[in-house]
Amino acid sequence: MGSYRIAVIRGDGIGPEVVDATIDVLQELQDVVRGLKLTFDFVDAGDLCLKVRGTPLPEDTISAIKKAHAAIKGPVGETAADVIVKLRQMLDLYANIRPFKSYPGVPSIKGNVDFVIVRENTEGLYKRYEFTLDGGATAVALRVITRRGCERIARKAFEYASKRPKKLVTAVHKSNVLSVTCGLFAAVCREVSKEYPDVKYEEMYVDACAYNMVVRPERFDVIVTTNLFGDILSDEAAAVAGSLGIAPAANVGDKHAIFEPVHGSAPDIAGKGVANPCATMLSAKMMLEWLGEARAAKLLENAIAKTLRDKRFLTPDLGGNASTKEFTRAVKKALRNSA
Ligand code: NAI
Ligand code: MG
């Protein structure tokens, strides 16, 4: 059981609401799990930070994240590309792990969703190599796919799948049209699949994947895909599992990791106190797993799952009318009762 320094970006919009709720349950968790000690180092990033400090991602924020054992990040707003896309590249957080699960008590299109999107997080179209030609009349974006990038994300996906009961990796691409870039991604995934004979392997075009995700989501286990496709499929997956409000994510590299919800700053509901904090709480659960605190992670997930199953404290995105604070109080109570 260890002692950890956690850098915390509260973010914009609903960010501070869902991050504060998460810190609140983590404080409770420390009382329940003897020996677990988390120290929070609050740092700035995002739209408000740009306004107040003249930059969306100050140097002291970057160095605090580097010094910390891990970071929790709330969503930021319009500066997302200059904050999180930049941090992913800067800290080489090449894998974005996004589990989607239907929790009992959460209304969803299909009941039995349990799959993970392993999204390449540092290249593809999100390299942001964009420019114009013809005096602005033509806009071009370069899609960068490297063998190294494909290899390491494919390995992450197979490692992940080999620990899951279903043991199936689906590589999602569009190599019938983007034969060079998606062609390389598919070829490398196929090569890496040979190193994992106990994991089944298949490929699917991204449009068919988008369809199958709604029609038969239960068929998926681990989806590995490129940056932009992974971004788009993630929001769809969240809808199929019930809400963006319950979809967590881990940005991991070999040295650093940042845990954040899949969703954005939700300006339409910001300040109303009704944001669902589950996605950020479940991201914190992924952080505890990454830190090697499996028992604390399990206790936290169980408390969240119990509160969802109970249905009395569901936030509006899940069809309830509870506030962020009411949901958070219920999770804390479930944690106390599990001690
Ligand atoms: P969004 O994810 O913020 O919202 C989409 C819809 O989902 C909205 O109706 C919102 O109310 C709902 N929603 C999202 N999270 C929720 C939660 N926890 N509880 C209840 N409902 C929730 O996407 P949108 O509107 O496209 O983006 C808003 C801002 O967020 C933009 O400025 C965008 O750049 C930024 N953004 C930041 C991200 C990050 O920091 N990683 C990721 C995605 C978007
Ligand atoms: Mg997204």
mmCIF file of C-alpha atoms and ligand atoms in Angstrom:
data_model
loop_
_atom_site.group_PDB
_atom_site.id
_atom_site.type_symbol
_atom_site.label_atom_id
_atom_site.label_comp_id
_atom_site.label_asym_id
_atom_site.label_seq_id
_atom_site.Cartn_x
_atom_site.Cartn_y
_atom_site.Cartn_z
ATOM 1 C CA MET A 1 0.000 0.000 0.000
ATOM 2 C CA GLY A 2 1.541 3.239 -1.028
ATOM 3 C CA SER A 3 1.708 6.951 -0.895
ATOM 4 C CA TYR A 4 1.140 8.858 -4.137
ATOM 5 C CA ARG A 5 1.308 12.410 -5.425
ATOM 6 C CA ILE A 6 -1.512 13.096 -7.871
ATOM 7 C CA ALA A 7 -1.533 16.152 -10.141
ATOM 8 C CA VAL A 8 -5.089 17.419 -10.647
ATOM 9 C CA ILE A 9 -6.439 19.579 -13.471
ATOM 10 C CA ARG A 10 -10.006 20.610 -12.591
ATOM 11 C CA GLY A 11 -10.715 21.898 -16.105
ATOM 12 C CA ASP A 12 -13.579 23.950 -17.524
ATOM 13 C CA GLY A 13 -17.390 23.742 -17.619
ATOM 14 C CA ILE A 14 -18.506 20.715 -15.598
ATOM 15 C CA GLY A 15 -14.825 19.857 -15.012
ATOM 16 C CA PRO A 16 -14.546 21.329 -11.504
ATOM 17 C CA GLU A 17 -17.904 19.752 -10.523
ATOM 18 C CA VAL A 18 -16.943 16.201 -11.532
ATOM 19 C CA VAL A 19 -13.317 16.482 -10.385
ATOM 20 C CA ASP A 20 -14.241 17.824 -6.925
ATOM 21 C CA ALA A 21 -16.764 14.982 -6.585
ATOM 22 C CA THR A 22 -14.021 12.506 -7.483
ATOM 23 C CA ILE A 23 -11.510 13.969 -4.996
ATOM 24 C CA ASP A 24 -14.258 13.797 -2.396
ATOM 25 C CA VAL A 25 -14.757 10.019 -2.894
ATOM 26 C CA LEU A 26 -10.974 9.454 -3.064
ATOM 27 C CA GLN A 27 -10.639 11.152 0.360
ATOM 28 C CA GLU A 28 -13.287 8.770 1.686
ATOM 29 C CA LEU A 29 -11.491 5.835 0.071
ATOM 30 C CA GLN A 30 -8.303 6.739 1.978
ATOM 31 C CA ASP A 31 -10.216 6.345 5.238
ATOM 32 C CA VAL A 32 -11.492 2.949 4.139
ATOM 33 C CA VAL A 33 -8.249 1.544 2.727
ATOM 34 C CA ARG A 34 -5.639 1.699 5.459
ATOM 35 C CA GLY A 35 -2.201 2.739 4.197
ATOM 36 C CA LEU A 36 -3.422 4.396 0.992
ATOM 37 C CA LYS A 37 -2.226 7.992 0.949
ATOM 38 C CA LEU A 38 -3.004 10.380 -1.899
ATOM 39 C CA THR A 39 -1.654 13.929 -1.983
ATOM 40 C CA PHE A 40 -3.348 16.200 -4.510
ATOM 41 C CA ASP A 41 -1.445 18.881 -6.363
ATOM 42 C CA PHE A 42 -3.931 21.190 -8.100
ATOM 43 C CA VAL A 43 -2.622 22.714 -11.327
ATOM 44 C CA ASP A 44 -4.107 24.925 -14.045
ATOM 45 C CA ALA A 45 -4.958 24.155 -17.669
ATOM 46 C CA GLY A 46 -7.715 24.972 -20.116
ATOM 47 C CA ASP A 47 -9.900 27.882 -21.225
ATOM 48 C CA LEU A 48 -9.981 29.697 -17.903
ATOM 49 C CA CYS A 49 -6.243 29.223 -17.521
ATOM 50 C CA LEU A 50 -5.717 30.797 -20.953
ATOM 51 C CA LYS A 51 -7.810 33.774 -19.903
ATOM 52 C CA VAL A 52 -6.138 34.236 -16.529
ATOM 53 C CA ARG A 53 -2.553 33.189 -17.254
ATOM 54 C CA GLY A 54 -2.246 33.802 -21.000
ATOM 55 C CA THR A 55 -1.566 30.143 -21.838
ATOM 56 C CA PRO A 56 -3.805 27.061 -21.692
ATOM 57 C CA LEU A 57 -0.941 24.803 -20.574
ATOM 58 C CA PRO A 58 1.612 26.514 -18.310
ATOM 59 C CA GLU A 59 5.094 25.065 -17.733
ATOM 60 C CA ASP A 60 4.448 24.456 -14.025
ATOM 61 C CA THR A 61 1.462 22.265 -14.951
ATOM 62 C CA ILE A 62 3.607 20.129 -17.244
ATOM 63 C CA SER A 63 6.362 19.751 -14.650
ATOM 64 C CA ALA A 64 3.843 18.921 -11.885
ATOM 65 C CA ILE A 65 2.401 16.124 -14.043
ATOM 66 C CA LYS A 66 5.908 14.818 -14.773
ATOM 67 C CA LYS A 67 6.780 14.826 -11.068
ATOM 68 C CA ALA A 68 3.519 13.196 -9.951
ATOM 69 C CA HIS A 69 2.865 9.449 -9.830
ATOM 70 C CA ALA A 70 -0.237 10.060 -11.974
ATOM 71 C CA ALA A 71 -2.665 12.813 -12.969
ATOM 72 C CA ILE A 72 -6.418 13.265 -12.928
ATOM 73 C CA LYS A 73 -7.770 15.649 -15.537
ATOM 74 C CA GLY A 74 -11.236 17.136 -15.821
ATOM 75 C CA PRO A 75 -12.442 18.089 -19.298
ATOM 76 C CA VAL A 76 -11.298 21.398 -20.689
ATOM 77 C CA GLY A 77 -13.196 23.420 -23.300
ATOM 78 C CA GLU A 78 -12.145 24.940 -26.609
ATOM 79 C CA THR A 79 -8.451 24.625 -25.684
ATOM 80 C CA ALA A 80 -8.690 20.791 -25.566
ATOM 81 C CA ALA A 81 -6.273 20.363 -28.477
ATOM 82 C CA ASP A 82 -3.704 22.670 -26.863
ATOM 83 C CA VAL A 83 -4.033 20.890 -23.540
ATOM 84 C CA ILE A 84 -4.738 17.188 -23.800
ATOM 85 C CA VAL A 85 -3.714 16.482 -27.398
ATOM 86 C CA LYS A 86 -0.459 18.298 -26.614
ATOM 87 C CA LEU A 87 0.098 16.476 -23.305
ATOM 88 C CA ARG A 88 -0.476 13.110 -24.998
ATOM 89 C CA GLN A 89 2.269 13.880 -27.515
ATOM 90 C CA MET A 90 4.599 15.648 -25.121
ATOM 91 C CA LEU A 91 4.513 12.859 -22.495
ATOM 92 C CA ASP A 92 4.219 10.123 -25.139
ATOM 93 C CA LEU A 93 0.946 8.810 -23.680
ATOM 94 C CA TYR A 94 0.497 6.600 -26.706
ATOM 95 C CA ALA A 95 -2.398 4.434 -25.512
ATOM 96 C CA ASN A 96 -5.867 5.689 -24.728
ATOM 97 C CA ILE A 97 -7.671 2.874 -22.923
ATOM 98 C CA ARG A 98 -11.433 3.316 -22.830
ATOM 99 C CA PRO A 99 -13.571 0.620 -21.207
ATOM 100 C CA PHE A 100 -17.322 0.652 -21.926
ATOM 101 C CA LYS A 101 -19.549 -1.360 -19.659
ATOM 102 C CA SER A 102 -23.279 -1.548 -19.054
ATOM 103 C CA TYR A 103 -23.838 -1.230 -15.316
ATOM 104 C CA PRO A 104 -27.022 -2.665 -13.797
ATOM 105 C CA GLY A 105 -29.337 0.263 -13.058
ATOM 106 C CA VAL A 106 -28.133 2.291 -16.038
ATOM 107 C CA PRO A 107 -30.664 2.388 -18.869
ATOM 108 C CA SER A 108 -28.995 1.499 -22.173
ATOM 109 C CA ILE A 109 -29.882 0.431 -25.711
ATOM 110 C CA LYS A 110 -28.358 -3.003 -25.178
ATOM 111 C CA GLY A 111 -27.824 -4.560 -21.771
ATOM 112 C CA ASN A 112 -24.649 -6.551 -22.216
ATOM 113 C CA VAL A 113 -21.934 -4.120 -23.226
ATOM 114 C CA ASP A 114 -18.409 -4.922 -22.046
ATOM 115 C CA PHE A 115 -15.640 -3.910 -24.410
ATOM 116 C CA VAL A 116 -12.559 -1.679 -24.486
ATOM 117 C CA ILE A 117 -11.410 0.733 -27.147
ATOM 118 C CA VAL A 118 -7.613 0.941 -27.322
ATOM 119 C CA ARG A 119 -7.055 4.126 -29.264
ATOM 120 C CA GLU A 120 -3.697 5.225 -30.662
ATOM 121 C CA ASN A 121 -3.147 8.541 -28.947
ATOM 122 C CA THR A 122 -0.169 10.346 -30.474
ATOM 123 C CA GLU A 123 -0.363 10.262 -34.268
ATOM 124 C CA GLY A 124 -2.828 9.892 -37.164
ATOM 125 C CA LEU A 125 -4.763 13.008 -38.138
ATOM 126 C CA TYR A 126 -4.326 14.367 -34.595
ATOM 127 C CA LYS A 127 -0.666 15.145 -35.314
ATOM 128 C CA ARG A 128 -2.264 18.407 -36.416
ATOM 129 C CA TYR A 129 -0.083 18.803 -39.472
ATOM 130 C CA GLU A 130 -2.529 21.097 -41.238
ATOM 131 C CA PHE A 131 -1.964 23.814 -43.762
ATOM 132 C CA THR A 132 -3.601 25.632 -46.643
ATOM 133 C CA LEU A 133 -2.718 25.960 -50.327
ATOM 134 C CA ASP A 134 -4.037 28.193 -53.110
ATOM 135 C CA GLY A 135 -4.125 31.209 -50.826
ATOM 136 C CA GLY A 136 -6.475 29.428 -48.444
ATOM 137 C CA ALA A 137 -8.772 27.852 -51.036
ATOM 138 C CA THR A 138 -7.524 24.327 -50.264
ATOM 139 C CA ALA A 139 -6.990 22.893 -46.792
ATOM 140 C CA VAL A 140 -4.786 19.862 -46.199
ATOM 141 C CA ALA A 141 -4.269 17.625 -43.162
ATOM 142 C CA LEU A 142 -1.517 15.011 -43.070
ATOM 143 C CA ARG A 143 -2.308 11.619 -41.575
ATOM 144 C CA VAL A 144 0.843 10.224 -39.988
ATOM 145 C CA ILE A 145 0.919 6.484 -39.265
ATOM 146 C CA THR A 146 4.203 4.889 -38.226
ATOM 147 C CA ARG A 147 5.190 1.233 -37.865
ATOM 148 C CA ARG A 148 6.440 1.963 -34.334
ATOM 149 C CA GLY A 149 3.144 3.676 -33.412
ATOM 150 C CA CYS A 150 1.099 0.769 -34.784
ATOM 151 C CA GLU A 151 3.274 -1.874 -33.124
ATOM 152 C CA ARG A 152 3.090 -0.448 -29.648
ATOM 153 C CA ILE A 153 -0.666 0.207 -29.719
ATOM 154 C CA ALA A 154 -1.342 -3.247 -31.181
ATOM 155 C CA ARG A 155 0.757 -4.849 -28.416
ATOM 156 C CA LYS A 156 -1.169 -2.887 -25.777
ATOM 157 C CA ALA A 157 -4.432 -4.195 -27.243
ATOM 158 C CA PHE A 158 -3.249 -7.818 -27.338
ATOM 159 C CA GLU A 159 -1.790 -7.609 -23.803
ATOM 160 C CA TYR A 160 -5.124 -6.251 -22.625
ATOM 161 C CA ALA A 161 -7.149 -8.886 -24.492
ATOM 162 C CA SER A 162 -4.993 -11.746 -23.233
ATOM 163 C CA LYS A 163 -6.129 -10.929 -19.677
ATOM 164 C CA ARG A 164 -9.845 -10.824 -20.555
ATOM 165 C CA PRO A 165 -12.130 -13.866 -20.771
ATOM 166 C CA LYS A 166 -13.179 -13.379 -24.399
ATOM 167 C CA LYS A 167 -9.658 -12.804 -25.795
ATOM 168 C CA LEU A 168 -10.674 -11.107 -29.039
ATOM 169 C CA VAL A 169 -8.962 -8.168 -30.735
ATOM 170 C CA THR A 170 -10.767 -6.302 -33.518
ATOM 171 C CA ALA A 171 -8.510 -3.988 -35.533
ATOM 172 C CA VAL A 172 -10.681 -1.195 -36.927
ATOM 173 C CA HIS A 173 -9.568 0.736 -39.997
ATOM 174 C CA LYS A 174 -10.532 1.724 -43.542
ATOM 175 C CA SER A 175 -7.772 0.115 -45.580
ATOM 176 C CA ASN A 176 -10.040 -0.407 -48.588
ATOM 177 C CA VAL A 177 -9.882 3.366 -49.166
ATOM 178 C CA LEU A 178 -6.884 4.595 -47.162
ATOM 179 C CA SER A 179 -4.722 1.761 -48.435
ATOM 180 C CA VAL A 180 -1.386 3.333 -47.473
ATOM 181 C CA THR A 181 -2.021 4.665 -43.947
ATOM 182 C CA CYS A 182 -4.727 2.240 -42.809
ATOM 183 C CA GLY A 183 -2.948 -0.401 -44.883
ATOM 184 C CA LEU A 184 0.160 -0.061 -42.684
ATOM 185 C CA PHE A 185 -1.922 -0.059 -39.494
ATOM 186 C CA ALA A 186 -3.739 -3.257 -40.544
ATOM 187 C CA ALA A 187 -0.568 -5.013 -41.703
ATOM 188 C CA VAL A 188 1.221 -4.294 -38.414
ATOM 189 C CA CYS A 189 -1.793 -5.397 -36.311
ATOM 190 C CA ARG A 190 -1.845 -8.658 -38.314
ATOM 191 C CA GLU A 191 1.885 -9.175 -37.678
ATOM 192 C CA VAL A 192 1.578 -8.491 -33.950
ATOM 193 C CA SER A 193 -1.418 -10.868 -33.734
ATOM 194 C CA LYS A 194 0.951 -13.746 -34.563
ATOM 195 C CA GLU A 195 2.783 -13.126 -31.263
ATOM 196 C CA TYR A 196 -0.453 -13.837 -29.351
ATOM 197 C CA PRO A 197 -1.761 -17.225 -30.503
ATOM 198 C CA ASP A 198 -4.216 -17.456 -27.578
ATOM 199 C CA VAL A 199 -5.965 -14.218 -28.622
ATOM 200 C CA LYS A 200 -8.414 -14.304 -31.532
ATOM 201 C CA TYR A 201 -7.926 -11.610 -34.158
ATOM 202 C CA GLU A 202 -10.217 -10.000 -36.720
ATOM 203 C CA GLU A 203 -10.433 -6.793 -38.739
ATOM 204 C CA MET A 204 -13.401 -4.547 -39.421
ATOM 205 C CA TYR A 205 -13.909 -1.398 -41.465
ATOM 206 C CA VAL A 206 -14.689 1.592 -39.306
ATOM 207 C CA ASP A 207 -18.124 2.237 -40.840
ATOM 208 C CA ALA A 208 -19.182 -1.374 -40.255
ATOM 209 C CA CYS A 209 -17.807 -1.097 -36.721
ATOM 210 C CA ALA A 210 -19.958 1.978 -36.075
ATOM 211 C CA TYR A 211 -22.996 -0.048 -37.210
ATOM 212 C CA ASN A 212 -22.159 -3.203 -35.271
ATOM 213 C CA MET A 213 -21.510 -1.231 -32.119
ATOM 214 C CA VAL A 214 -25.196 -0.301 -31.969
ATOM 215 C CA VAL A 215 -26.680 -3.505 -33.385
ATOM 216 C CA ARG A 216 -24.549 -6.119 -31.592
ATOM 217 C CA PRO A 217 -22.159 -4.470 -29.128
ATOM 218 C CA GLU A 218 -21.854 -7.728 -27.145
ATOM 219 C CA ARG A 219 -19.729 -9.211 -29.975
ATOM 220 C CA PHE A 220 -16.780 -6.878 -29.191
ATOM 221 C CA ASP A 221 -14.005 -7.360 -26.656
ATOM 222 C CA VAL A 222 -10.950 -5.189 -27.429
ATOM 223 C CA ILE A 223 -11.079 -2.761 -30.356
ATOM 224 C CA VAL A 224 -7.754 -1.317 -31.490
ATOM 225 C CA THR A 225 -7.848 1.679 -33.806
ATOM 226 C CA THR A 226 -6.224 4.904 -34.936
ATOM 227 C CA ASN A 227 -6.605 8.269 -33.219
ATOM 228 C CA LEU A 228 -9.546 9.977 -34.957
ATOM 229 C CA PHE A 229 -11.577 6.775 -35.428
ATOM 230 C CA GLY A 230 -11.045 5.970 -31.752
ATOM 231 C CA ASP A 231 -12.225 9.420 -30.713
ATOM 232 C CA ILE A 232 -15.466 9.151 -32.689
ATOM 233 C CA LEU A 233 -16.228 5.504 -31.868
ATOM 234 C CA SER A 234 -15.729 6.286 -28.156
ATOM 235 C CA ASP A 235 -18.658 8.698 -27.956
ATOM 236 C CA GLU A 236 -20.817 6.185 -29.822
ATOM 237 C CA ALA A 237 -19.727 3.426 -27.445
ATOM 238 C CA ALA A 238 -20.581 5.636 -24.463
ATOM 239 C CA ALA A 239 -24.091 6.165 -25.852
ATOM 240 C CA VAL A 240 -24.541 2.416 -26.337
ATOM 241 C CA ALA A 241 -23.368 1.718 -22.758
ATOM 242 C CA GLY A 242 -25.765 4.337 -21.376
ATOM 243 C CA SER A 243 -24.153 7.800 -21.263
ATOM 244 C CA LEU A 244 -20.993 9.808 -21.793
ATOM 245 C CA GLY A 245 -21.354 10.415 -18.076
ATOM 246 C CA ILE A 246 -20.140 6.883 -17.238
ATOM 247 C CA ALA A 247 -17.256 6.522 -19.742
ATOM 248 C CA PRO A 248 -13.731 6.716 -18.249
ATOM 249 C CA ALA A 249 -10.351 6.837 -19.982
ATOM 250 C CA ALA A 250 -6.662 6.352 -19.273
ATOM 251 C CA ASN A 251 -3.941 8.048 -21.323
ATOM 252 C CA VAL A 252 -0.911 5.886 -20.665
ATOM 253 C CA GLY A 253 2.663 5.786 -21.825
ATOM 254 C CA ASP A 254 5.664 3.925 -20.483
ATOM 255 C CA LYS A 255 6.442 6.606 -17.870
ATOM 256 C CA HIS A 256 3.423 8.839 -17.270
ATOM 257 C CA ALA A 257 -0.350 8.549 -17.164
ATOM 258 C CA ILE A 258 -3.300 10.943 -17.170
ATOM 259 C CA PHE A 259 -6.793 9.771 -16.255
ATOM 260 C CA GLU A 260 -9.795 11.707 -17.558
ATOM 261 C CA PRO A 261 -13.405 11.174 -18.606
ATOM 262 C CA VAL A 262 -14.163 10.578 -22.309
ATOM 263 C CA HIS A 263 -16.578 13.507 -22.298
ATOM 264 C CA GLY A 264 -15.929 17.224 -22.725
ATOM 265 C CA SER A 265 -16.773 20.262 -20.602
ATOM 266 C CA ALA A 266 -20.529 20.027 -21.361
ATOM 267 C CA PRO A 267 -21.247 23.778 -21.409
ATOM 268 C CA ASP A 268 -24.978 23.042 -21.798
ATOM 269 C CA ILE A 269 -25.199 21.725 -18.222
ATOM 270 C CA ALA A 270 -22.206 23.444 -16.566
ATOM 271 C CA GLY A 271 -22.914 25.181 -13.269
ATOM 272 C CA LYS A 272 -26.240 23.414 -12.763
ATOM 273 C CA GLY A 273 -24.856 20.814 -10.366
ATOM 274 C CA VAL A 274 -26.301 17.905 -12.363
ATOM 275 C CA ALA A 275 -23.223 16.563 -14.192
ATOM 276 C CA ASN A 276 -22.644 12.849 -13.823
ATOM 277 C CA PRO A 277 -19.321 12.414 -11.985
ATOM 278 C CA CYS A 278 -19.155 8.644 -12.699
ATOM 279 C CA ALA A 279 -16.847 8.922 -15.713
ATOM 280 C CA THR A 280 -14.246 10.848 -13.699
ATOM 281 C CA MET A 281 -14.654 8.577 -10.653
ATOM 282 C CA LEU A 282 -14.181 5.505 -12.866
ATOM 283 C CA SER A 283 -11.111 7.179 -14.398
ATOM 284 C CA ALA A 284 -9.743 7.491 -10.840
ATOM 285 C CA LYS A 285 -10.471 3.789 -10.413
ATOM 286 C CA MET A 286 -8.332 3.120 -13.518
ATOM 287 C CA MET A 287 -5.621 5.286 -11.975
ATOM 288 C CA LEU A 288 -5.623 3.193 -8.792
ATOM 289 C CA GLU A 289 -5.281 0.034 -10.897
ATOM 290 C CA TRP A 290 -2.395 1.587 -12.803
ATOM 291 C CA LEU A 291 -0.718 2.498 -9.497
ATOM 292 C CA GLY A 292 -1.020 -1.149 -8.440
ATOM 293 C CA GLU A 293 -3.775 -0.470 -5.882
ATOM 294 C CA ALA A 294 -6.118 -3.179 -7.149
ATOM 295 C CA ARG A 295 -8.083 -3.545 -3.919
ATOM 296 C CA ALA A 296 -8.771 0.191 -3.589
ATOM 297 C CA ALA A 297 -9.791 0.269 -7.264
ATOM 298 C CA LYS A 298 -12.226 -2.604 -6.767
ATOM 299 C CA LEU A 299 -13.764 -1.009 -3.660
ATOM 300 C CA LEU A 300 -14.294 2.243 -5.556
ATOM 301 C CA GLU A 301 -15.860 0.543 -8.572
ATOM 302 C CA ASN A 302 -18.104 -1.571 -6.335
ATOM 303 C CA ALA A 303 -19.330 1.549 -4.508
ATOM 304 C CA ILE A 304 -20.100 3.285 -7.830
ATOM 305 C CA ALA A 305 -21.810 0.158 -9.235
ATOM 306 C CA LYS A 306 -23.881 -0.236 -6.064
ATOM 307 C CA THR A 307 -25.024 3.400 -6.235
ATOM 308 C CA LEU A 308 -26.023 2.979 -9.890
ATOM 309 C CA ARG A 309 -27.826 -0.311 -9.183
ATOM 310 C CA ASP A 310 -29.760 1.368 -6.371
ATOM 311 C CA LYS A 311 -31.209 3.832 -8.985
ATOM 312 C CA ARG A 312 -32.254 6.385 -6.346
ATOM 313 C CA PHE A 313 -29.393 8.762 -7.070
ATOM 314 C CA LEU A 314 -29.101 8.674 -10.863
ATOM 315 C CA THR A 315 -28.216 11.981 -12.538
ATOM 316 C CA PRO A 316 -30.454 13.332 -15.368
ATOM 317 C CA ASP A 317 -28.287 11.873 -18.178
ATOM 318 C CA LEU A 318 -29.236 8.433 -16.796
ATOM 319 C CA GLY A 319 -32.926 9.302 -16.471
ATOM 320 C CA GLY A 320 -32.835 10.287 -12.805
ATOM 321 C CA ASN A 321 -33.074 13.641 -11.066
ATOM 322 C CA ALA A 322 -30.260 13.514 -8.524
ATOM 323 C CA SER A 323 -27.576 16.159 -8.331
ATOM 324 C CA THR A 324 -23.841 15.559 -8.648
ATOM 325 C CA LYS A 325 -23.555 16.036 -4.876
ATOM 326 C CA GLU A 326 -26.346 13.570 -4.067
ATOM 327 C CA PHE A 327 -24.758 10.908 -6.250
ATOM 328 C CA THR A 328 -21.365 11.589 -4.676
ATOM 329 C CA ARG A 329 -22.762 11.335 -1.132
ATOM 330 C CA ALA A 330 -24.305 7.979 -2.006
ATOM 331 C CA VAL A 331 -20.989 6.650 -3.359
ATOM 332 C CA LYS A 332 -19.218 7.793 -0.182
ATOM 333 C CA LYS A 333 -21.827 6.061 1.955
ATOM 334 C CA ALA A 334 -21.449 2.851 -0.070
ATOM 335 C CA LEU A 335 -17.682 3.078 0.463
ATOM 336 C CA ARG A 336 -18.082 3.540 4.225
ATOM 337 C CA ASN A 337 -20.439 0.571 4.394
ATOM 338 C CA SER A 338 -17.959 -1.620 2.522
ATOM 339 C CA ALA A 339 -15.255 -1.020 5.139
HETATM 340 P P1 NAI B 1 -19.332 17.067 -24.412
HETATM 341 O O1 NAI B 1 -18.785 15.716 -24.182
HETATM 342 O O2 NAI B 1 -18.890 18.135 -23.483
HETATM 343 O O3 NAI B 1 -20.932 17.021 -24.363
HETATM 344 C C1 NAI B 1 -21.721 16.217 -25.226
HETATM 345 C C2 NAI B 1 -23.096 15.961 -24.563
HETATM 346 O O4 NAI B 1 -22.938 15.047 -23.474
HETATM 347 C C3 NAI B 1 -23.711 17.223 -23.962
HETATM 348 O O5 NAI B 1 -25.102 17.170 -24.144
HETATM 349 C C4 NAI B 1 -23.377 17.112 -22.486
HETATM 350 O O6 NAI B 1 -24.296 17.773 -21.640
HETATM 351 C C5 NAI B 1 -23.381 15.606 -22.261
HETATM 352 N N1 NAI B 1 -22.449 15.225 -21.185
HETATM 353 C C6 NAI B 1 -21.091 15.166 -21.276
HETATM 354 N N2 NAI B 1 -20.567 14.821 -20.109
HETATM 355 C C7 NAI B 1 -21.578 14.639 -19.236
HETATM 356 C C8 NAI B 1 -21.656 14.278 -17.860
HETATM 357 N N3 NAI B 1 -20.563 14.016 -17.131
HETATM 358 N N4 NAI B 1 -22.870 14.203 -17.274
HETATM 359 C C9 NAI B 1 -23.975 14.463 -17.994
HETATM 360 N N5 NAI B 1 -23.974 14.802 -19.297
HETATM 361 C C10 NAI B 1 -22.783 14.900 -19.922
HETATM 362 O O7 NAI B 1 -18.993 17.429 -25.919
HETATM 363 P P2 NAI B 1 -19.070 18.846 -26.702
HETATM 364 O O8 NAI B 1 -20.301 19.558 -26.343
HETATM 365 O O9 NAI B 1 -18.800 18.489 -28.099
HETATM 366 O O10 NAI B 1 -17.805 19.645 -26.196
HETATM 367 C C11 NAI B 1 -17.840 20.669 -25.208
HETATM 368 C C12 NAI B 1 -16.422 21.189 -24.983
HETATM 369 O O11 NAI B 1 -15.604 20.160 -24.446
HETATM 370 C C13 NAI B 1 -15.723 21.642 -26.276
HETATM 371 O O12 NAI B 1 -15.143 22.897 -26.019
HETATM 372 C C14 NAI B 1 -14.661 20.590 -26.545
HETATM 373 O O13 NAI B 1 -13.501 21.117 -27.147
HETATM 374 C C15 NAI B 1 -14.363 20.109 -25.136
HETATM 375 N N6 NAI B 1 -13.865 18.727 -25.065
HETATM 376 C C16 NAI B 1 -12.807 18.479 -24.217
HETATM 377 C C17 NAI B 1 -12.322 17.200 -24.048
HETATM 378 C C18 NAI B 1 -11.173 16.982 -23.123
HETATM 379 O O14 NAI B 1 -10.792 17.837 -22.347
HETATM 380 N N7 NAI B 1 -10.558 15.804 -23.140
HETATM 381 C C19 NAI B 1 -12.911 16.057 -24.760
HETATM 382 C C20 NAI B 1 -14.052 16.399 -25.582
HETATM 383 C C21 NAI B 1 -14.491 17.692 -25.720
HETATM 384 MG MG MG B 2 -13.634 12.759 -27.809
#
